[in-house]
CSV table of C-alpha atoms in Angstrom, one decimal:
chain,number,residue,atom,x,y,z
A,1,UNK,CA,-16.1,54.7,-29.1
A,2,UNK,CA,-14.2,54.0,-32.4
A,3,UNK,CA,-14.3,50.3,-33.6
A,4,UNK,CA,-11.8,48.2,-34.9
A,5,UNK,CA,-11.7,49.1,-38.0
A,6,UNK,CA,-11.1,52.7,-37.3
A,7,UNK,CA,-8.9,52.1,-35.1
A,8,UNK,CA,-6.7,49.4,-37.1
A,9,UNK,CA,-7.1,52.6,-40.0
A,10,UNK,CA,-5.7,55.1,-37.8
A,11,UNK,CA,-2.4,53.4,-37.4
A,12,UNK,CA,-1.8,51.7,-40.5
A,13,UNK,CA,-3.8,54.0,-43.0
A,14,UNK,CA,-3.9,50.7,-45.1
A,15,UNK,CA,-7.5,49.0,-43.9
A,16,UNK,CA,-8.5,49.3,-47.2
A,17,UNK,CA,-5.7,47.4,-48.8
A,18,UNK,CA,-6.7,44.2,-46.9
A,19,UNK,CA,-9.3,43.4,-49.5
A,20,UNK,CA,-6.8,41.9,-51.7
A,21,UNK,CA,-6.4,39.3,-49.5
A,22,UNK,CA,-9.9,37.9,-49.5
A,23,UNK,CA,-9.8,34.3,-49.1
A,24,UNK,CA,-6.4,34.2,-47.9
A,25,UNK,CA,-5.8,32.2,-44.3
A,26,UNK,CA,-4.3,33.8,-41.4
A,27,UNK,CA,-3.3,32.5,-37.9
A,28,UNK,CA,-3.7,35.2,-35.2
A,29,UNK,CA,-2.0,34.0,-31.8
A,30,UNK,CA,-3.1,36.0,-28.6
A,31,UNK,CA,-6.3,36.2,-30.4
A,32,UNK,CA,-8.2,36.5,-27.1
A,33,UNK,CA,-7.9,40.7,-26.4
A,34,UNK,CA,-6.1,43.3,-27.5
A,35,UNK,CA,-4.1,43.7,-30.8
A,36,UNK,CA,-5.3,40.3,-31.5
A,37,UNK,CA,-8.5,40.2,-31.4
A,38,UNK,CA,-9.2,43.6,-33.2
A,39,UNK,CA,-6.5,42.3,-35.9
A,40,UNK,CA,-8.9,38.5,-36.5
A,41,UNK,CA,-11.8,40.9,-36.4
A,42,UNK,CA,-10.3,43.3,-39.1
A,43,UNK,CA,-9.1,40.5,-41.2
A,44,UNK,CA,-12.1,38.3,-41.0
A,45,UNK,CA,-14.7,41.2,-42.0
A,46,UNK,CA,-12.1,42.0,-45.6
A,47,UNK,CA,-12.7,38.0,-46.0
A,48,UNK,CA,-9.8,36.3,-44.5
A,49,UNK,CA,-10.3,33.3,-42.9
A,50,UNK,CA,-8.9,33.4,-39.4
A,51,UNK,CA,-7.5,30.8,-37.5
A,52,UNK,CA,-7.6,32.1,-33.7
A,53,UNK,CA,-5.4,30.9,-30.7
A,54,UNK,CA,-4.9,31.8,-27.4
A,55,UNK,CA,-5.1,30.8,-23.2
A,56,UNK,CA,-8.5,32.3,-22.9
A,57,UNK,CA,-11.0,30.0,-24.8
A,58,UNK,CA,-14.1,31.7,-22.8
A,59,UNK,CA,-12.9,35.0,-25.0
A,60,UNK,CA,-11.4,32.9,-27.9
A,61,UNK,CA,-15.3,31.6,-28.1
A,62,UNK,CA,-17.3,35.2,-27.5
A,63,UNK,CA,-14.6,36.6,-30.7
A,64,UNK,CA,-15.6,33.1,-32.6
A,65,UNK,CA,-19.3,34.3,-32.0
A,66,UNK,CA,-18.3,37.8,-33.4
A,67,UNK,CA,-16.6,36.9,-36.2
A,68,UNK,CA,-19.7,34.5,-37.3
A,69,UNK,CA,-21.8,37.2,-36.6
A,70,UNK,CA,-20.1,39.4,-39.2
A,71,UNK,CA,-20.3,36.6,-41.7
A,72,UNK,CA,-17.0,34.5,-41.1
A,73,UNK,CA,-17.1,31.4,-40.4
């Protein structure tokens, strides 16, 4: 199973450019599955912060729980 990160790498080839933006802020709508949640993942471990959105607030809560996990916040 590839992760996020790999995956995110495979069609941008730029995953390693998103560490200029450390401590930038972006909002990720539709943040509950899908594009959206690997993209706040992705951004959140290169030190964005992430502001998530979405219907689903049982998934918007397990990705919270993630993204604290990995040292967001």
């Amino acid at each position: 199973s590839q992760t996020y990160e790999n995956i995110f790498r495979t069609f941008t080839g730029h995953y390693h450019s998103f560490m200029t933006i450390k401590g930038k802020v972006a909002v990720i709508t539709g943040a509950s599955s899908g594009i959206g949640y690997a993209t706040a993942l992705v951004l959140s471990k290169a030190g964005v912060k992430v502001a998530i959105g979405a219907r689903r607030t049982d998934k918007l809560e397990q990705l919270e729980n993630e993204i604290k996990k990995n040292g967001g916040f």
